[in-house]
């Protein structure tokens, strides 16, 4: 079948209500903005929107025909059936890629994936919350700005960032770097991905060689001008080359799909085409080659660190892959969440997002105007929205990401729901967030590394979060665990609520968004973070402080 991957927009309902229609539009959206929609792959190498095409088509048919009194049950991207619930229950509940502890290995994942028993939902692919590269852009920008404050006197003008990977999420890096006014060089092995980031306006220039790229960087630094450059090459070749030549950037990171040694990372000993062929013919050899290549890649990152660069892991498991390959000090590289964002997460301030289901950009502009006025005193938000409306192009359904916390999320959502009711917007708006949020994720190598109380690998929190969201009338609730190299390393929860202008939607938004974030505050308060205890006291979050924490 010749499938079209585009968004619908407009006010026409194809479902029995906006809750179902909103979720259907979000499913269409993740494919419209995804990396390889023909294979249902949205981002992060193998993060899929649905198990397979029959599953996808049944989900679509069910959303179009189901009533609000039923709930659709999805297991690893496959619709299993409808259960009779009630109008306050979620429209969709999902569990994606959750494997029992001892069995949760990459090998079992690939085996069960091939047998079509399981699929990985990424964080936001399987539960249809992905909004393209914008999804992580504010997080990336805030990391760069925290580094600027800590190491470079408050700004990155004239500074040089080296990174790699221009895929679904990594593609946000060049724009985030330029917004932070740095000169940023992105190494990407797939020419088509460089092309795509240029087409959608996330990447400015392409260099034909390392020397040309370095000359462009030098010019931009001299003029203290923000600039983003893509170079088609393998990071495991370029990083060591630069180190050997004594070219030390100010900041170094990496966002290749290093978590997946088969379908994600491309080793420097083979071409892209050879890597693709090996995925089928000899995945074991490919895994071994990827590990060796990551060893060279991370050894160079450690070299940059020793030479004075600020080096950090951008959430792709590259340190653990390198450690498995024998790099004993791989974990000397800090993880971004602990190094730069934990004070925000401790207050449950995290990557909240909203999506205009009308398809109209003016709806986002009106919400931007409202948010700038309502949160005028919130410097992070007002700086971000002002910058984003200038620099961040829309993909698929127009959307905005902005880091907000307890109370502020529901305030904004309720105001937007009223705007929908009063026809000030062209259609309903979906509210959701990244799984990388205070109460929603346990991942000891990314989100929860070095928690104050040592609770890094305890994943009760995302499970409680998902149950709380179901009890709080959210429209979609999902529990995800890791696939590929993330197998056994993470569990997270996702939530979506549709603001369709009704009183019922207002009730759902208030309960779900407040309870979701209050659990985040409780999680960090319980781990002993003063910021969380302070936030709980300020916002009347009813956390029970027992014992010494
Ligand atoms: P993706 O699979 O869409 O893109 C990865 C890109 O890396 C591809 O374009 C690929 O060609 C390129 N690549 C692979 N090996 C390379 C190499 N050796 N040299 C140069 N380029 C190479 O993945 P994505 O969605 O962009 O995510 C990237 C990684 O970041 C994943 O591991 C993902 O799980 C992680 N991630 C982190 C966060 C976060 O919060 N920090 C958020 C989302 C995703």
Tab-separated table of N, CA and C and ligand atoms in Angstrom, residues 35 41-47 120 122-124 130 133 135-136 139-140 143 163-173 186-194 197 231-237 239 254-260 263-268 272 276 279 293-294 297 312-318 335-337 341 351 434 436 441 446 486 490, ligand 1:
chain	number	residue	atom	x	y	z
A	35	UNK	N	11.476	9.419	11.589
A	35	UNK	CA	12.681	9.210	10.780
A	35	UNK	C	12.465	8.229	9.625
A	41	UNK	N	9.221	3.485	12.187
A	41	UNK	CA	10.270	3.951	13.107
A	41	UNK	C	10.190	5.465	13.227
A	42	UNK	N	10.101	5.918	14.481
A	42	UNK	CA	9.938	7.347	14.729
A	42	UNK	C	11.286	8.006	15.040
A	43	UNK	N	12.060	7.414	15.935
A	43	UNK	CA	13.375	7.965	16.279
A	43	UNK	C	14.145	6.942	17.108
A	44	UNK	N	15.389	7.336	17.523
A	44	UNK	CA	16.224	6.512	18.400
A	44	UNK	C	16.404	5.083	17.859
A	45	UNK	N	16.759	4.987	16.587
A	45	UNK	CA	17.089	3.738	15.906
A	45	UNK	C	15.860	2.861	15.671
A	46	UNK	N	15.196	2.401	16.730
A	46	UNK	CA	14.115	1.430	16.561
A	46	UNK	C	12.832	1.805	17.305
A	47	UNK	N	12.737	3.052	17.773
A	47	UNK	CA	11.537	3.465	18.517
A	47	UNK	C	10.344	3.545	17.563
A	120	UNK	N	9.895	-1.762	20.723
A	120	UNK	CA	10.317	-0.698	21.624
A	120	UNK	C	9.571	0.579	21.271
A	122	UNK	N	10.524	3.535	22.284
A	122	UNK	CA	11.346	4.707	22.586
A	122	UNK	C	10.803	5.315	23.874
A	123	UNK	N	10.917	6.620	23.986
A	123	UNK	CA	10.201	7.255	25.087
A	123	UNK	C	8.858	7.754	24.560
A	124	UNK	N	8.894	8.500	23.463
A	124	UNK	CA	7.662	9.158	23.020
A	124	UNK	C	7.168	8.668	21.657
A	130	UNK	N	5.811	12.156	20.344
A	130	UNK	CA	6.989	12.728	19.705
A	130	UNK	C	6.568	13.918	18.843
A	133	UNK	N	12.293	17.032	16.193
A	133	UNK	CA	13.508	17.418	16.913
A	133	UNK	C	13.244	18.459	18.004
A	135	UNK	N	11.365	18.241	20.353
A	135	UNK	CA	11.111	17.564	21.621
A	135	UNK	C	12.225	17.686	22.629
A	136	UNK	N	13.460	17.686	22.179
A	136	UNK	CA	14.564	17.787	23.145
A	136	UNK	C	15.303	19.105	23.058
A	139	UNK	N	15.766	21.173	26.245
A	139	UNK	CA	16.669	20.491	27.174
A	139	UNK	C	18.128	20.690	26.757
A	140	UNK	N	18.376	20.518	25.444
A	140	UNK	CA	19.746	20.666	24.941
A	140	UNK	C	20.222	22.110	25.126
A	143	UNK	N	21.030	22.801	28.756
A	143	UNK	CA	22.319	22.204	29.140
A	143	UNK	C	23.447	23.140	28.691
A	163	UNK	N	29.894	17.770	18.439
A	163	UNK	CA	28.991	16.682	18.779
A	163	UNK	C	28.786	15.799	17.548
A	164	UNK	N	27.970	14.755	17.693
A	164	UNK	CA	27.672	13.908	16.530
A	164	UNK	C	26.268	13.339	16.639
A	165	UNK	N	25.766	12.867	15.485
A	165	UNK	CA	24.417	12.313	15.429
A	165	UNK	C	23.406	13.398	15.086
A	166	UNK	N	22.853	13.311	13.867
A	166	UNK	CA	21.809	14.266	13.460
A	166	UNK	C	20.514	13.520	13.150
A	167	UNK	N	20.158	12.588	14.026
A	167	UNK	CA	18.909	11.847	13.853
A	167	UNK	C	17.742	12.613	14.465
A	168	UNK	N	16.689	11.862	14.810
A	168	UNK	CA	15.454	12.475	15.293
A	168	UNK	C	15.682	13.428	16.452
A	169	UNK	N	16.405	12.974	17.455
A	169	UNK	CA	16.642	13.810	18.629
A	169	UNK	C	17.946	14.587	18.514
A	170	UNK	N	19.006	13.887	18.058
A	170	UNK	CA	20.302	14.544	17.902
A	170	UNK	C	20.213	15.736	16.955
A	171	UNK	N	19.229	15.708	16.054
A	171	UNK	CA	19.043	16.791	15.091
A	171	UNK	C	18.731	18.120	15.750
A	172	UNK	N	18.358	18.095	17.031
A	172	UNK	CA	18.082	19.354	17.739
A	172	UNK	C	19.371	20.081	18.124
A	173	UNK	N	20.485	19.338	18.162
A	173	UNK	CA	21.726	19.922	18.683
A	173	UNK	C	22.220	21.151	17.905
A	186	UNK	N	28.663	19.233	13.891
A	186	UNK	CA	27.950	17.969	14.118
A	186	UNK	C	28.426	16.940	13.096
A	187	UNK	N	28.997	15.848	13.595
A	187	UNK	CA	29.469	14.770	12.722
A	187	UNK	C	28.331	13.763	12.553
A	188	UNK	N	27.999	13.461	11.286
A	188	UNK	CA	26.880	12.543	11.017
A	188	UNK	C	27.278	11.637	9.861
A	189	UNK	N	27.067	10.334	10.050
A	189	UNK	CA	27.546	9.363	9.082
A	189	UNK	C	26.615	9.206	7.871
A	190	UNK	N	25.381	9.659	8.020
A	190	UNK	CA	24.386	9.480	6.963
A	190	UNK	C	24.064	10.830	6.311
A	191	UNK	N	24.509	10.962	5.050
A	191	UNK	CA	24.310	12.217	4.298
A	191	UNK	C	22.833	12.636	4.305
A	192	UNK	N	21.930	11.643	4.169
A	192	UNK	CA	20.495	11.963	4.086
A	192	UNK	C	20.014	12.658	5.356
A	193	UNK	N	20.623	12.330	6.501
A	193	UNK	CA	20.182	12.957	7.744
A	193	UNK	C	20.675	14.398	7.835
A	194	UNK	N	21.848	14.656	7.262
A	194	UNK	CA	22.337	16.045	7.196
A	194	UNK	C	21.370	16.855	6.330
A	197	UNK	N	18.038	17.668	8.151
A	197	UNK	CA	18.125	18.750	9.158
A	197	UNK	C	18.271	20.104	8.474
A	231	UNK	N	29.008	17.696	9.128
A	231	UNK	CA	30.092	17.066	8.367
A	231	UNK	C	29.768	15.581	8.241
A	232	UNK	N	29.690	15.092	7.002
A	232	UNK	CA	29.365	13.679	6.804
A	232	UNK	C	30.621	12.832	7.017
A	233	UNK	N	30.685	12.172	8.160
A	233	UNK	CA	31.853	11.351	8.514
A	233	UNK	C	31.479	10.537	9.742
A	234	UNK	N	32.395	9.664	10.130
A	234	UNK	CA	32.145	8.865	11.328
A	234	UNK	C	32.793	9.550	12.536
A	235	UNK	N	32.020	9.690	13.618
A	235	UNK	CA	32.534	10.384	14.803
A	235	UNK	C	33.750	9.656	15.382
A	236	UNK	N	33.767	8.332	15.262
A	236	UNK	CA	34.888	7.571	15.835
A	236	UNK	C	36.171	7.779	15.034
A	237	UNK	N	36.054	8.331	13.834
A	237	UNK	CA	37.243	8.702	13.059
A	237	UNK	C	37.631	10.149	13.369
A	239	UNK	N	36.733	12.340	15.929
A	239	UNK	CA	37.119	12.767	17.287
A	239	UNK	C	38.610	12.474	17.549
A	254	UNK	N	27.927	13.809	22.339
A	254	UNK	CA	27.651	12.874	21.254
A	254	UNK	C	26.197	12.450	21.366
A	255	UNK	N	25.495	12.403	20.227
A	255	UNK	CA	24.126	11.863	20.279
A	255	UNK	C	23.857	10.932	19.105
A	256	UNK	N	24.844	10.079	18.831
A	256	UNK	CA	24.573	8.974	17.924
A	256	UNK	C	23.689	7.979	18.685
A	257	UNK	N	23.085	7.030	17.967
A	257	UNK	CA	22.265	6.029	18.665
A	257	UNK	C	23.162	4.943	19.245
A	258	UNK	N	24.081	5.351	20.115
A	258	UNK	CA	25.062	4.411	20.665
A	258	UNK	C	24.408	3.349	21.549
A	259	UNK	N	23.166	3.619	21.983
A	259	UNK	CA	22.488	2.622	22.835
A	259	UNK	C	22.213	1.343	22.064
A	260	UNK	N	22.163	1.436	20.715
A	260	UNK	CA	21.798	0.268	19.927
A	260	UNK	C	22.959	-0.102	19.006
A	263	UNK	N	21.144	-1.598	15.293
A	263	UNK	CA	20.317	-0.758	14.418
A	263	UNK	C	20.596	0.731	14.572
A	264	UNK	N	21.480	1.097	15.494
A	264	UNK	CA	21.710	2.517	15.752
A	264	UNK	C	23.090	2.983	15.359
A	265	UNK	N	24.091	2.577	16.136
A	265	UNK	CA	25.457	3.070	15.963
A	265	UNK	C	26.084	2.471	14.696
A	266	UNK	N	26.839	3.288	13.969
A	266	UNK	CA	27.553	2.786	12.780
A	266	UNK	C	29.054	2.789	13.088
A	267	UNK	N	29.690	1.624	13.115
A	267	UNK	CA	31.123	1.599	13.460
A	267	UNK	C	31.979	2.196	12.343
A	268	UNK	N	33.162	2.675	12.721
A	268	UNK	CA	34.007	3.362	11.738
A	268	UNK	C	34.786	2.400	10.844
A	272	UNK	N	28.273	2.913	5.759
A	272	UNK	CA	26.868	2.885	6.194
A	272	UNK	C	26.129	1.718	5.514
A	276	UNK	N	24.360	-1.548	7.279
A	276	UNK	CA	22.943	-1.934	7.062
A	276	UNK	C	22.850	-3.398	6.648
A	279	UNK	N	23.370	-5.820	9.565
A	279	UNK	CA	22.245	-5.935	10.506
A	279	UNK	C	21.494	-7.241	10.277
A	293	UNK	N	34.443	0.453	17.997
A	293	UNK	CA	34.410	1.825	17.494
A	293	UNK	C	34.051	2.798	18.627
A	294	UNK	N	33.097	2.406	19.464
A	294	UNK	CA	32.695	3.257	20.595
A	294	UNK	C	33.864	3.417	21.563
A	297	UNK	N	35.880	6.126	20.116
A	297	UNK	CA	35.068	7.346	20.192
A	297	UNK	C	35.139	7.927	21.624
A	312	UNK	N	30.268	15.844	28.174
A	312	UNK	CA	29.162	15.195	28.883
A	312	UNK	C	28.470	14.168	27.997
A	313	UNK	N	27.840	13.193	28.647
A	313	UNK	CA	27.057	12.157	27.976
A	313	UNK	C	25.653	12.726	27.774
A	314	UNK	N	25.159	12.640	26.533
A	314	UNK	CA	23.869	13.251	26.213
A	314	UNK	C	22.729	12.228	26.200
A	315	UNK	N	22.850	11.207	27.011
A	315	UNK	CA	21.715	10.310	27.202
A	315	UNK	C	21.602	9.178	26.209
A	316	UNK	N	22.726	8.680	25.690
A	316	UNK	CA	22.635	7.619	24.680
A	316	UNK	C	23.391	6.347	25.070
A	317	UNK	N	23.768	6.220	26.335
A	317	UNK	CA	24.422	4.992	26.836
A	317	UNK	C	25.836	4.797	26.286
A	318	UNK	N	26.430	5.818	25.712
A	318	UNK	CA	27.737	5.604	25.091
A	318	UNK	C	28.783	5.226	26.137
A	335	UNK	N	26.904	12.564	33.235
A	335	UNK	CA	25.646	12.514	32.473
A	335	UNK	C	24.946	13.861	32.626
A	336	UNK	N	24.327	14.329	31.547
A	336	UNK	CA	23.753	15.681	31.555
A	336	UNK	C	22.708	15.878	32.646
A	337	UNK	N	21.883	14.847	32.904
A	337	UNK	CA	20.761	15.044	33.834
A	337	UNK	C	21.282	15.379	35.225
A	341	UNK	N	20.815	19.357	35.005
A	341	UNK	CA	19.370	19.580	35.072
A	341	UNK	C	18.716	19.141	36.383
A	351	UNK	N	10.321	18.858	30.746
A	351	UNK	CA	9.925	19.149	29.368
A	351	UNK	C	8.456	18.881	29.046
A	434	UNK	N	7.828	14.853	27.868
A	434	UNK	CA	8.799	13.787	27.635
A	434	UNK	C	8.709	12.805	28.809
A	436	UNK	N	11.339	11.710	30.112
A	436	UNK	CA	12.465	12.162	30.935
A	436	UNK	C	11.957	13.312	31.808
A	441	UNK	N	10.610	8.693	35.242
A	441	UNK	CA	11.641	7.822	34.688
A	441	UNK	C	12.634	7.346	35.738
A	446	UNK	N	21.114	7.522	33.033
A	446	UNK	CA	20.731	8.795	32.420
A	446	UNK	C	20.045	9.673	33.459
A	486	UNK	N	19.200	-0.368	25.587
A	486	UNK	CA	18.553	0.156	26.796
A	486	UNK	C	17.852	-0.966	27.572
A	490	UNK	N	16.088	0.824	31.909
A	490	UNK	CA	15.183	1.943	32.180
A	490	UNK	C	13.720	1.553	32.181
B	1	LIG	P1	18.436	8.331	15.570
B	1	LIG	O1	18.620	6.868	15.454
B	1	LIG	O2	17.281	8.984	14.922
B	1	LIG	O3	19.761	9.071	15.061
B	1	LIG	C1	21.079	8.671	15.386
B	1	LIG	C2	22.019	9.274	14.344
B	1	LIG	O4	23.381	8.938	14.629
B	1	LIG	C3	21.733	8.763	12.942
B	1	LIG	O5	21.523	9.879	12.109
B	1	LIG	C4	22.968	7.955	12.567
B	1	LIG	O6	23.252	7.997	11.195
B	1	LIG	C5	24.037	8.669	13.381
B	1	LIG	N1	25.223	7.845	13.668
B	1	LIG	C6	25.261	6.558	14.102
B	1	LIG	N2	26.532	6.169	14.312
B	1	LIG	C7	27.324	7.219	14.003
B	1	LIG	C8	28.708	7.439	14.048
B	1	LIG	N3	29.551	6.495	14.452
B	1	LIG	N4	29.200	8.653	13.668
B	1	LIG	C9	28.357	9.635	13.259
B	1	LIG	N5	27.013	9.476	13.199
B	1	LIG	C10	26.500	8.290	13.578
B	1	LIG	O7	18.456	8.630	17.140
B	1	LIG	P2	18.005	9.951	17.923
B	1	LIG	O8	16.537	9.949	18.082
B	1	LIG	O9	18.662	11.147	17.319
B	1	LIG	O10	18.646	9.656	19.360
B	1	LIG	C11	20.058	9.571	19.511
B	1	LIG	C12	20.425	9.034	20.873
B	1	LIG	O11	20.047	9.955	21.893
B	1	LIG	C13	19.714	7.728	21.206
B	1	LIG	O12	20.575	6.887	21.901
B	1	LIG	C14	18.558	8.182	22.048
B	1	LIG	O13	18.047	7.167	22.867
B	1	LIG	C15	19.216	9.299	22.840
B	1	LIG	N6	18.257	10.296	23.342
B	1	LIG	C16	18.617	11.080	24.386
B	1	LIG	C17	17.727	12.049	24.837
B	1	LIG	C18	18.041	12.964	25.951
B	1	LIG	O14	17.165	13.359	26.663
B	1	LIG	N7	19.256	13.397	26.075
B	1	LIG	C19	16.503	12.209	24.262
B	1	LIG	C20	16.180	11.419	23.191
B	1	LIG	C21	17.062	10.495	22.730
